[in-house]
PDB file of C-alpha atoms and ligand atoms in Angstrom:
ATOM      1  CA  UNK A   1      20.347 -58.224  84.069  1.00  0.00           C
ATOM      2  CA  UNK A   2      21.901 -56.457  81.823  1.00  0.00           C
ATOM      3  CA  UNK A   3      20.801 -52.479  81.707  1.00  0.00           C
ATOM      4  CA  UNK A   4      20.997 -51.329  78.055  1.00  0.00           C
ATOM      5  CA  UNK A   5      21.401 -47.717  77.582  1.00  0.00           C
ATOM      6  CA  UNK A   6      21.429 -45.515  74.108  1.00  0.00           C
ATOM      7  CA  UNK A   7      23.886 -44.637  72.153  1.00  0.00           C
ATOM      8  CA  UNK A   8      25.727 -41.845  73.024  1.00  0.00           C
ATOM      9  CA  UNK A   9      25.633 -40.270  69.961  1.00  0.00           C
ATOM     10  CA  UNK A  10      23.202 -42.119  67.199  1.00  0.00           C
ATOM     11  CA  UNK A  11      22.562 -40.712  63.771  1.00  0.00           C
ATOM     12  CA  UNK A  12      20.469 -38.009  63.029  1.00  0.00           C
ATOM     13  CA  UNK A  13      19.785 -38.243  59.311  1.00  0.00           C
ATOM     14  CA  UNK A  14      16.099 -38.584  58.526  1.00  0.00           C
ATOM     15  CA  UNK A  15      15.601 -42.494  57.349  1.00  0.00           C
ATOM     16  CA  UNK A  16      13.336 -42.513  54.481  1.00  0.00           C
ATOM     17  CA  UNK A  17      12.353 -45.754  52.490  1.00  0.00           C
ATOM     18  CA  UNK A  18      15.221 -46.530  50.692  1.00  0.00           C
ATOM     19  CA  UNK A  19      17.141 -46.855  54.067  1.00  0.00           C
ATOM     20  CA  UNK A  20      13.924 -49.341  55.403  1.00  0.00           C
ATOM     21  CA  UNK A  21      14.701 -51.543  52.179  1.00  0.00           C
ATOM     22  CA  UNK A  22      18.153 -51.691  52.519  1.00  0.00           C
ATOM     23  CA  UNK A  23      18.004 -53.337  56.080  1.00  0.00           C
ATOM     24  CA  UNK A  24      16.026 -56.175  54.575  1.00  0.00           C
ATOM     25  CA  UNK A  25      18.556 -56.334  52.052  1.00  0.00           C
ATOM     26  CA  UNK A  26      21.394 -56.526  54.278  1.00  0.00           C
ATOM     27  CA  UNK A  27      19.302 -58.829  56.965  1.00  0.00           C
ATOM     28  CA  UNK A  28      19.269 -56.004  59.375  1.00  0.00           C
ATOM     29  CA  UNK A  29      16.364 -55.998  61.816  1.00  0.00           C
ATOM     30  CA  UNK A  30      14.004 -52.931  61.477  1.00  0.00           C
ATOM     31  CA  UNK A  31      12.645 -51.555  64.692  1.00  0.00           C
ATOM     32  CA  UNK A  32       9.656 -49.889  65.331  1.00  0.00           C
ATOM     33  CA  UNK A  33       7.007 -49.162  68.008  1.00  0.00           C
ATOM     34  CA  UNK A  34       3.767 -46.395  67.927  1.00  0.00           C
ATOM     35  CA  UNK A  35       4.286 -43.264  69.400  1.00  0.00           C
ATOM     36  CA  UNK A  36       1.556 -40.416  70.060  1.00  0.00           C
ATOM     37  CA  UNK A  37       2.965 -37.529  71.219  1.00  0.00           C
ATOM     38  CA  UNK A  38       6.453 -35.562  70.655  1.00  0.00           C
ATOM     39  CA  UNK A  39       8.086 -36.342  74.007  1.00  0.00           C
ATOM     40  CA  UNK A  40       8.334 -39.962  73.333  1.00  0.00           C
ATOM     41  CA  UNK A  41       8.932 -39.363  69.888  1.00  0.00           C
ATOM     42  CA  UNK A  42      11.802 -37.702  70.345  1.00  0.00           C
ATOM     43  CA  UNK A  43      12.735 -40.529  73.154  1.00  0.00           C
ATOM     44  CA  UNK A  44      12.313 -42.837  70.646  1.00  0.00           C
ATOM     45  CA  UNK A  45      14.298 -41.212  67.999  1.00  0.00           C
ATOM     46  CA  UNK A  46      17.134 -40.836  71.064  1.00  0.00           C
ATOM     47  CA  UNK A  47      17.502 -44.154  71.514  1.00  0.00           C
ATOM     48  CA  UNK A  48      17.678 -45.243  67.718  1.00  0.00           C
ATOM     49  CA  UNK A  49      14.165 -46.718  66.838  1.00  0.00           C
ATOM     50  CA  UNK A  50      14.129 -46.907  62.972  1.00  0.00           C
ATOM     51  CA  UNK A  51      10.015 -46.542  62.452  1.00  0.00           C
ATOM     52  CA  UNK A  52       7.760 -44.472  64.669  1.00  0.00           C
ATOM     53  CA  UNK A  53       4.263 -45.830  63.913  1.00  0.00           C
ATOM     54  CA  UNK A  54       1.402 -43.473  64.320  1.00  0.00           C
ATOM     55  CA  UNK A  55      -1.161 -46.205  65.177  1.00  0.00           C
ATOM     56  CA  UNK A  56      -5.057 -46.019  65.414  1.00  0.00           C
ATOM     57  CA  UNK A  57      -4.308 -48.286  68.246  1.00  0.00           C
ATOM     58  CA  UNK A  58      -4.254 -44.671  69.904  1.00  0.00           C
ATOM     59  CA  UNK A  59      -7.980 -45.038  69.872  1.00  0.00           C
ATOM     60  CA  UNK A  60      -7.436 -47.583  73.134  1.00  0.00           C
ATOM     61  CA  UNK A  61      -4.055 -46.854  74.776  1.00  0.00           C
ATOM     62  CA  UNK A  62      -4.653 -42.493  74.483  1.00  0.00           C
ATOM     63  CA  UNK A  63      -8.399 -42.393  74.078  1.00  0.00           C
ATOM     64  CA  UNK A  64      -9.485 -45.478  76.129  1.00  0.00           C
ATOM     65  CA  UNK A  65     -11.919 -46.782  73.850  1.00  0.00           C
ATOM     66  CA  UNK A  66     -12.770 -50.494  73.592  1.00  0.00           C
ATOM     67  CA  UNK A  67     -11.047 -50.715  69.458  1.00  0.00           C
ATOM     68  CA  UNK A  68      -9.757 -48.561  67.260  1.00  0.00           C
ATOM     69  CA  UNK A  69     -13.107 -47.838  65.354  1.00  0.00           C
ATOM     70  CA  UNK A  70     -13.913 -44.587  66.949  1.00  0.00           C
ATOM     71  CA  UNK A  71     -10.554 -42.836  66.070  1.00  0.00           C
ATOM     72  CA  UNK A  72     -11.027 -39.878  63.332  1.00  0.00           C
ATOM     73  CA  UNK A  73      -8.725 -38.575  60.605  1.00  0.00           C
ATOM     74  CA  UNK A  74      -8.352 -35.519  62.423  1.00  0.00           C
ATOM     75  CA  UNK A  75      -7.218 -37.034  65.462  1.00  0.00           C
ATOM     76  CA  UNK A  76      -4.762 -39.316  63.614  1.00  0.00           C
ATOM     77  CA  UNK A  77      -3.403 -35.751  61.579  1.00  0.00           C
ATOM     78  CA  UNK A  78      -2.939 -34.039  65.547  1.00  0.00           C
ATOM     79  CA  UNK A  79      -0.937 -37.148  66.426  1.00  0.00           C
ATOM     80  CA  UNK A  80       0.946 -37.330  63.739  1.00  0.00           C
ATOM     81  CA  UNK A  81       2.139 -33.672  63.425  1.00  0.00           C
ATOM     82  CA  UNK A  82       3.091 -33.699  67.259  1.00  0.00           C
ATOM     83  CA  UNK A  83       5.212 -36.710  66.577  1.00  0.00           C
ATOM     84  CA  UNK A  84       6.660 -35.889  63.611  1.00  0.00           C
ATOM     85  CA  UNK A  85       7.670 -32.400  64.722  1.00  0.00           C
ATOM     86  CA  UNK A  86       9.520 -33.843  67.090  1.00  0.00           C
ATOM     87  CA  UNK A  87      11.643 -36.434  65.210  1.00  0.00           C
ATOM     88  CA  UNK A  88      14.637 -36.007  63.541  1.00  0.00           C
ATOM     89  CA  UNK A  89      15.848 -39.326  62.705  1.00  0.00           C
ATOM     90  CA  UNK A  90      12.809 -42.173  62.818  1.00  0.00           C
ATOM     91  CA  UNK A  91      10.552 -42.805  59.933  1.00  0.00           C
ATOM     92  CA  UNK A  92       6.793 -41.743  60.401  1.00  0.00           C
ATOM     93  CA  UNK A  93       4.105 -44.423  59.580  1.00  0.00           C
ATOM     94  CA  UNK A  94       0.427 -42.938  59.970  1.00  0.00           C
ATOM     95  CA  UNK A  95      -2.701 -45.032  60.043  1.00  0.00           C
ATOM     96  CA  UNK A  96      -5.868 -44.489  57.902  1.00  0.00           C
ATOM     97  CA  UNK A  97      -8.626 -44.516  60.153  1.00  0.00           C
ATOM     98  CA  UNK A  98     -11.880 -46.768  60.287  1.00  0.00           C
ATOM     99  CA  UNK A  99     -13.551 -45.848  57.114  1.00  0.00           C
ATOM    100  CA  UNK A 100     -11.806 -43.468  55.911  1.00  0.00           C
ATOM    101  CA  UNK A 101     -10.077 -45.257  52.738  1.00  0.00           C
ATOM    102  CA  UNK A 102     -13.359 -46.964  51.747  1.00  0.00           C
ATOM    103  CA  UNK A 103     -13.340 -45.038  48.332  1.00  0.00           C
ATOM    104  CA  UNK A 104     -10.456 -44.048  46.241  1.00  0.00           C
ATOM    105  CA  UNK A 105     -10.981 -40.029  46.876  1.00  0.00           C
ATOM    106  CA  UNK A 106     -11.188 -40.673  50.516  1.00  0.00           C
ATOM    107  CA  UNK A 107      -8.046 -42.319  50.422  1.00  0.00           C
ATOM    108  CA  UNK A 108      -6.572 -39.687  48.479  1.00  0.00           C
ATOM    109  CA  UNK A 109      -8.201 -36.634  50.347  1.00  0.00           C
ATOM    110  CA  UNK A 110      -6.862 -38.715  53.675  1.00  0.00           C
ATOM    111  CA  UNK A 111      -3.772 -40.031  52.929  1.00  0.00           C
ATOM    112  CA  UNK A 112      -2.963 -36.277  52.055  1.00  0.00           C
ATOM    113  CA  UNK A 113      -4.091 -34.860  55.082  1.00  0.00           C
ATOM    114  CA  UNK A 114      -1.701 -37.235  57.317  1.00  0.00           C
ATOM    115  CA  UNK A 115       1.084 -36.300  54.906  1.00  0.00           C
ATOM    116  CA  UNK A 116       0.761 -32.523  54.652  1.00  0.00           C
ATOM    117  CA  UNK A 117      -0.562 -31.778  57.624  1.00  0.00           C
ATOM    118  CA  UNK A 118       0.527 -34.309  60.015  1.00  0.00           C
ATOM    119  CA  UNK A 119       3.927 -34.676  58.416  1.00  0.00           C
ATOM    120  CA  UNK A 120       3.879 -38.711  57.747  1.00  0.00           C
ATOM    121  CA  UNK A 121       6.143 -40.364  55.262  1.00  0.00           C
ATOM    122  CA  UNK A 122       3.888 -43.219  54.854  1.00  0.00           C
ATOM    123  CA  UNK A 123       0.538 -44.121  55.193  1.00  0.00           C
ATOM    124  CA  UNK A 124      -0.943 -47.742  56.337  1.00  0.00           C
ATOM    125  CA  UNK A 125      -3.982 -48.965  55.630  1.00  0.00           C
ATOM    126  CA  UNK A 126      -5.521 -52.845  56.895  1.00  0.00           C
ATOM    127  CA  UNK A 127      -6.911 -55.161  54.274  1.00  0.00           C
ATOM    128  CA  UNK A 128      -6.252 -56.239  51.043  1.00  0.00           C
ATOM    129  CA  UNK A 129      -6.937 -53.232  49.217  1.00  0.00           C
ATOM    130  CA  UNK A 130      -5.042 -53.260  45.869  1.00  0.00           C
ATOM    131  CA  UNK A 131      -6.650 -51.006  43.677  1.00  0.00           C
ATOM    132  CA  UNK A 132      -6.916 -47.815  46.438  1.00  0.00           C
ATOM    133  CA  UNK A 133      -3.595 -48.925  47.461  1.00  0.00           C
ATOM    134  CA  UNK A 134      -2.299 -48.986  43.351  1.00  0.00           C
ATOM    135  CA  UNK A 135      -3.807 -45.523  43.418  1.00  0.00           C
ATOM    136  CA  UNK A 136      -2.165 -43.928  46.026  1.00  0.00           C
ATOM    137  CA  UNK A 137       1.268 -45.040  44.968  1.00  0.00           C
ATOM    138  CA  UNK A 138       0.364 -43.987  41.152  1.00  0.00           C
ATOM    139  CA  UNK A 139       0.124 -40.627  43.074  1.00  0.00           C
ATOM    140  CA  UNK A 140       3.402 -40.317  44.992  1.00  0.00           C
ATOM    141  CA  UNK A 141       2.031 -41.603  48.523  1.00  0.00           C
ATOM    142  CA  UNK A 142       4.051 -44.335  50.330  1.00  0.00           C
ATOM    143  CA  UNK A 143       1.857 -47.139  51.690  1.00  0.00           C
ATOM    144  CA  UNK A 144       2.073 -49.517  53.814  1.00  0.00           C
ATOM    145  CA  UNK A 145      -0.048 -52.485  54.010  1.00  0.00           C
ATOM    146  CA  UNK A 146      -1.745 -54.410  57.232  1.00  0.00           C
ATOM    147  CA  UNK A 147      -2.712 -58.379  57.081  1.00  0.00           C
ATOM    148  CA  UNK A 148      -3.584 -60.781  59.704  1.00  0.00           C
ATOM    149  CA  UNK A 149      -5.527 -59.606  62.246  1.00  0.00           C
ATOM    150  CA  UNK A 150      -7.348 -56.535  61.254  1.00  0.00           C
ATOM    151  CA  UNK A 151      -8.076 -54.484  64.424  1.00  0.00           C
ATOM    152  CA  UNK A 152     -10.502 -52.408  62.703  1.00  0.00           C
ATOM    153  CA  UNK A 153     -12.410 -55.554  61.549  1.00  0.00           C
ATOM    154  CA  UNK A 154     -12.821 -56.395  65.038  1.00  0.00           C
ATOM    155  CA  UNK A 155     -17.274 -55.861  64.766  1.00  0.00           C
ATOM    156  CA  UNK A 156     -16.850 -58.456  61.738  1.00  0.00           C
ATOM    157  CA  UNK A 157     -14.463 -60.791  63.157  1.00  0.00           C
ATOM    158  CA  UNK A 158     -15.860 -60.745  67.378  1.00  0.00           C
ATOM    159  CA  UNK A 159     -12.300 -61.360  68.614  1.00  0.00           C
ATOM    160  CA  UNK A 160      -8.643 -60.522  68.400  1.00  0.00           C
ATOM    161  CA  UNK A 161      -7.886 -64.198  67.903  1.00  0.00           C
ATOM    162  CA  UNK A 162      -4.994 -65.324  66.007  1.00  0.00           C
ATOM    163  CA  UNK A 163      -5.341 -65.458  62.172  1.00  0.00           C
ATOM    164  CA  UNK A 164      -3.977 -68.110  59.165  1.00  0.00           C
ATOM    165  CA  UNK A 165      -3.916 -71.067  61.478  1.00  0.00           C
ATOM    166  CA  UNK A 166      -5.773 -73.114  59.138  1.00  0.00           C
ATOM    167  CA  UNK A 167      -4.611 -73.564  55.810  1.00  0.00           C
ATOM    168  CA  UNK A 168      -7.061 -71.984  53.428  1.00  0.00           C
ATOM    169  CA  UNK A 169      -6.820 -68.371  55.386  1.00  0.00           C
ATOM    170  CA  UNK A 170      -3.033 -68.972  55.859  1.00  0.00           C
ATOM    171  CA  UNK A 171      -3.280 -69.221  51.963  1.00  0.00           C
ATOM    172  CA  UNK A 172      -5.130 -66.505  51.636  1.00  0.00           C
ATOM    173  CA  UNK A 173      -3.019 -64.288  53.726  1.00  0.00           C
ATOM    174  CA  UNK A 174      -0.253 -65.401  51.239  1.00  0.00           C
ATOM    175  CA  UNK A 175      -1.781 -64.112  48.266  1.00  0.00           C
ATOM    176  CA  UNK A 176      -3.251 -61.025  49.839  1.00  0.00           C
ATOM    177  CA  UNK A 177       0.249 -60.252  50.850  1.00  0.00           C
ATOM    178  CA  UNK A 178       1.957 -60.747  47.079  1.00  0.00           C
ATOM    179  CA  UNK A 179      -0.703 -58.924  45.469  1.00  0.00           C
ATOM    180  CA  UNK A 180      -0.127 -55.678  48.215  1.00  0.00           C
ATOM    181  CA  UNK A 181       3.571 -55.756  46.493  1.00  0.00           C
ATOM    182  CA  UNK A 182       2.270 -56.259  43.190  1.00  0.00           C
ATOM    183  CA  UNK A 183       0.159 -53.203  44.046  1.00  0.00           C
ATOM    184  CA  UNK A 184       2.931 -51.455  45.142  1.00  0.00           C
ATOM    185  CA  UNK A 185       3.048 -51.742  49.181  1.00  0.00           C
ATOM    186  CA  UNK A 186       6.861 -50.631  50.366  1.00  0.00           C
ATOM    187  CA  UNK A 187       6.479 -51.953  53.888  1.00  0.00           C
ATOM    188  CA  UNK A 188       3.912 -54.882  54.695  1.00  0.00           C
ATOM    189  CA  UNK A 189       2.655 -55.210  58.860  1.00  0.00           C
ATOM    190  CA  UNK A 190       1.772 -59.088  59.848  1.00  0.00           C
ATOM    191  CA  UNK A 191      -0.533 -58.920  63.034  1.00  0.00           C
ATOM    192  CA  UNK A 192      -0.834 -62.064  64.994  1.00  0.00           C
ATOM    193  CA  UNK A 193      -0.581 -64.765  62.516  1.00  0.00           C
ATOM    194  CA  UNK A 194       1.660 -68.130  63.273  1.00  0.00           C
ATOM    195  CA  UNK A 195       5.177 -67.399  63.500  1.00  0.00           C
ATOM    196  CA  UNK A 196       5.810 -70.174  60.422  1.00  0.00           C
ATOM    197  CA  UNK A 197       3.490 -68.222  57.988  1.00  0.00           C
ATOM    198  CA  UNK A 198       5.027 -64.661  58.794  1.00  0.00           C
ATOM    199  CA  UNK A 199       8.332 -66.726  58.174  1.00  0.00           C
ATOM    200  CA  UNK A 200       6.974 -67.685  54.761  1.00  0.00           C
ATOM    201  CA  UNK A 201       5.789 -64.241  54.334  1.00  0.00           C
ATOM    202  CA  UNK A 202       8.921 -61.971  54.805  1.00  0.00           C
ATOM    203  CA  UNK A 203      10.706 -64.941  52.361  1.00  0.00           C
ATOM    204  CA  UNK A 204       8.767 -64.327  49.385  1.00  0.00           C
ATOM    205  CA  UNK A 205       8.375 -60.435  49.249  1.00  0.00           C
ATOM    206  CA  UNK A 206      11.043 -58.314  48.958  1.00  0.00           C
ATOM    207  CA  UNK A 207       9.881 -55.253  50.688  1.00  0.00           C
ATOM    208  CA  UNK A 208      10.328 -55.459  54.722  1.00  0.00           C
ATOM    209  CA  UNK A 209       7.683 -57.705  55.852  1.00  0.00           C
ATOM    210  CA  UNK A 210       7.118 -56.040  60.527  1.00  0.00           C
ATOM    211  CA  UNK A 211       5.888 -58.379  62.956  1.00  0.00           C
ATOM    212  CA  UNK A 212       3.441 -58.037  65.877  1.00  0.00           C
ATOM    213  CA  UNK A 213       3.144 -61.036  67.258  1.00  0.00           C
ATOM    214  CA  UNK A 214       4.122 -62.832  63.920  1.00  0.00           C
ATOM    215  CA  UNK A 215       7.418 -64.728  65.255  1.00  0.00           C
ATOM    216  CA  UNK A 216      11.184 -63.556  64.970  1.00  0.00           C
ATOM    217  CA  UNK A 217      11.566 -64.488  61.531  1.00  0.00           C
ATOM    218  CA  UNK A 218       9.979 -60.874  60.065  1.00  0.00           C
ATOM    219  CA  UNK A 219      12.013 -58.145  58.418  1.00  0.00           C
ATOM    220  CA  UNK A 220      11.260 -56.047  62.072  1.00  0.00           C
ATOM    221  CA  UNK A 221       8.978 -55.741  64.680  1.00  0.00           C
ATOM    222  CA  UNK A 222       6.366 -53.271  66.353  1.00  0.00           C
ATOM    223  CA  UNK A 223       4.836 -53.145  69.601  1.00  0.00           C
ATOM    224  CA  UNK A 224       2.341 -50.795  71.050  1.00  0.00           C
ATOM    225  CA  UNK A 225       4.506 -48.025  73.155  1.00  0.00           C
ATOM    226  CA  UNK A 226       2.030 -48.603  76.158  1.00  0.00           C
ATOM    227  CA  UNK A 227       1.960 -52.568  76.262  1.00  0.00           C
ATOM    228  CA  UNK A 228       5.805 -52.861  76.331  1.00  0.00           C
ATOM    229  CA  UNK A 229       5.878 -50.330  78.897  1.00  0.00           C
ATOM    230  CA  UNK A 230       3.381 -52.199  80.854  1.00  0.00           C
ATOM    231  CA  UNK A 231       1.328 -49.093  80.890  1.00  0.00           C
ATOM    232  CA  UNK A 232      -1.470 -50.005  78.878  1.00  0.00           C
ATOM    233  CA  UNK A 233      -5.072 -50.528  80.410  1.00  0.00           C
ATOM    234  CA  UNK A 234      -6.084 -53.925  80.224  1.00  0.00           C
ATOM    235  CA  UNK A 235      -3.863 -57.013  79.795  1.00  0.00           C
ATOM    236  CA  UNK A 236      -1.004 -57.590  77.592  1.00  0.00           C
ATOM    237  CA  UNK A 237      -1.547 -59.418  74.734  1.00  0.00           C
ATOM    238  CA  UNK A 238       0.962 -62.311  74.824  1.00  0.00           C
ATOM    239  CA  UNK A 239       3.115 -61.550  71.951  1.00  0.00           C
ATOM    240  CA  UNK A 240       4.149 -58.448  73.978  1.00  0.00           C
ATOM    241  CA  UNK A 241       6.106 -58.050  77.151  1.00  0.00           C
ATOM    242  CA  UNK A 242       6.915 -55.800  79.800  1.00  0.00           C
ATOM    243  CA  UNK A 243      10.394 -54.179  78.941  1.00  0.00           C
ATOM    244  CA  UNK A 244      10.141 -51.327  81.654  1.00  0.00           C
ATOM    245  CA  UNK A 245       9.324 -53.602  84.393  1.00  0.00           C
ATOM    246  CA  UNK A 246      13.211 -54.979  83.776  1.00  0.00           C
ATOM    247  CA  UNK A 247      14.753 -52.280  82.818  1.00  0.00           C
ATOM    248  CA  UNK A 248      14.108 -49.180  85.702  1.00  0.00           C
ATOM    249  CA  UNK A 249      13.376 -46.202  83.456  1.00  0.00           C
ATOM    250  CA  UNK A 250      11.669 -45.962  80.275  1.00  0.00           C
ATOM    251  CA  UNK A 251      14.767 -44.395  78.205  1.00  0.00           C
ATOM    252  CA  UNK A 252      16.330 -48.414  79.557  1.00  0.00           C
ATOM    253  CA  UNK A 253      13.004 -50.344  78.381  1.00  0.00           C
ATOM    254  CA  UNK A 254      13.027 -48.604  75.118  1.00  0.00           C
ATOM    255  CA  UNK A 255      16.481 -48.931  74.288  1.00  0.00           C
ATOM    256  CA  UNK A 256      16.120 -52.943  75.442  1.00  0.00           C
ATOM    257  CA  UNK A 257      13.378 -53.392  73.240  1.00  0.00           C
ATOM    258  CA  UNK A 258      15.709 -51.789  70.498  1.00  0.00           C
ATOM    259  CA  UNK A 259      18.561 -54.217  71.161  1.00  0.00           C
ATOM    260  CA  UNK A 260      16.579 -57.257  71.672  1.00  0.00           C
ATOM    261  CA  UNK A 261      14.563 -56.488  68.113  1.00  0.00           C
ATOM    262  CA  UNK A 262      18.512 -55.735  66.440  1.00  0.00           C
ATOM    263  CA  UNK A 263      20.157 -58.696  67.988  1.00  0.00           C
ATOM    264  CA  UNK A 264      16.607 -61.354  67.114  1.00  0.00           C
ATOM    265  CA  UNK A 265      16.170 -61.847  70.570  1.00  0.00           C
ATOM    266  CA  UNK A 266      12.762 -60.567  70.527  1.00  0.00           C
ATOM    267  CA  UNK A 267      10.104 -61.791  70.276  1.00  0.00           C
ATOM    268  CA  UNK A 268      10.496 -65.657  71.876  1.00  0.00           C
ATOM    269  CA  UNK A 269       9.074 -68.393  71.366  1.00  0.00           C
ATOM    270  CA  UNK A 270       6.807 -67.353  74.393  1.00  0.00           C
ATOM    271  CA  UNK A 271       5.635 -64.163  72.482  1.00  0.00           C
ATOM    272  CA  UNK A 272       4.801 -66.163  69.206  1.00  0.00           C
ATOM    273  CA  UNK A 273       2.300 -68.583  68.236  1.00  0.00           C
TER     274      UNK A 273
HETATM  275  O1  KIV B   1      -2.551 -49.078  65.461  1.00  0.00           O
HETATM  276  C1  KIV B   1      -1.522 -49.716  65.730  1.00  0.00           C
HETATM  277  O2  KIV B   1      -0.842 -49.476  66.735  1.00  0.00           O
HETATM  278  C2  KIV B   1      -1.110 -50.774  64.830  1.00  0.00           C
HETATM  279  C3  KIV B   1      -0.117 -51.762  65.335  1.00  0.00           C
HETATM  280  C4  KIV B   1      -0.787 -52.691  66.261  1.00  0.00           C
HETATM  281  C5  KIV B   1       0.577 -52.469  64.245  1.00  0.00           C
HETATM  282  O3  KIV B   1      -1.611 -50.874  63.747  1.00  0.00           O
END
């Protein structure tokens, strides 16, 4: 196979959201994976990954816990600041934690934290939450929104099935998703919905519409660091895949993933639903 290394020299201008939009604009791919710490921050900023997510999903793959729910703001504002200390280039997504944008002045009070103290450009937050999310961007704060499956729903839902496979929640996903941009979203994350409805999705907004496990047809995609490096505990969902197990070091797997995301190659058919 081929090995795929990075580019010698790549770009070291911060990307902020204007440079996110114009890749949907131009039909360029966005890509993006979670990072915890400042090492592989700065690996992924190395090899050219546009969006380093700061994902609650740290809650399982750092903390080992069973979801995301136990995660706390101040462990998401630790996380944050070590990987965005360490970037240069890569645009820094930060999660809201469980809870902690279920009123308007948490959301604030929160969102603020991960951006002055933790050093995030953006915030994300799961659910259809227009008004907090019309709020935040009334204030100056960047969001980005979360539909599909909603990991920190997971005591409401029993199961990290698939979501919008029948038509009514499909629909519903649909309007949940226009009224985020209506509310002011600038970047929208589909998790695990069919790869036809994520399709439909990324069509009708305008801002870049990321992908896990949501088909090829998104603005971009994001993985979990440790599941594409076949690191994580547990097994790997489907819609990811083991990049370091073909590549031989983890500066190769990255910079595959990278290339594969760019050129549409990933995810397949085999990774989508
Ligand atoms: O927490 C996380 O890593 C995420 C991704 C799964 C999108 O939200």
């Amino acid at each position: 196979m081929t090995v795929y290394s990075s580019p010698a020299t790549p770009p070291r201008k911060a990307l902020s959201i204007l440079d996110l939009a114009a890749m949907k604009q131009r039909g360029e791919k966005i890509s993006c994976l979670t990072a915890y710490d400042a090492s592989f921050s700065a690996l992924l900023d190395k090899v050219g990954i546009d969006v380093m997510l700061v994902g609650d999903s740290l809650g399982m793959v750092i903390q080992g816990a069973s979801s995301t729910i136990p995660v706390t703001v101040e462990q998401m504002v630790y996380h944050c600041r070590c990987v965005s200390q360490a970037r240069q280039r890569g645009f820094v997504i930060a999660d809201l934690p469980f809870l902690s944008y279920a009123t308007v002045t948490a959301a604030v009070q929160n969102a603020g934290r991960l951006m002055q103290e933790g050093g995030a450009q953006m915030i994300k937050l799961e659910g259809a939450h227009a008004e907090i999310i019309r709020f935040l961007v009334d204030f100056g704060v960047p969001v980005c929104g979360h539909l599909g499956l909603l990991p920190q729903s997971i005591n409401q839902l029993g199961s990290y099935k698939v979501r919008g496979k029948e038509q009514p929640e499909a629909d519903k996903i649909i309007a949940d998703a226009q009224a985020l941009e209506q509310a002011g979203i600038s970047l929208l994350i589909l998790e695990c919905v069919p790869a036809a409805l994520a399709k439909t999705i990324s069509l009708l907004l305008k801002i870049p519409v990321i992908g896990i496990g949501a088909g090829v047809d998104c603005d971009g995609q994001v993985l979990v660091l440790y599941d594409m490096l076949g690191i994580s505990l547990g097994k790997r969902p489907r819609f990811s895949r083991d990049f370091l197990q073909e590549a031989g070091s983890i500066e190769a797997a990255i910079a595959h993933y990278h290339h594969q995301v760019k050129n549409s190659l990933f995810p397949a058919v085999e990774h989508s639903y």
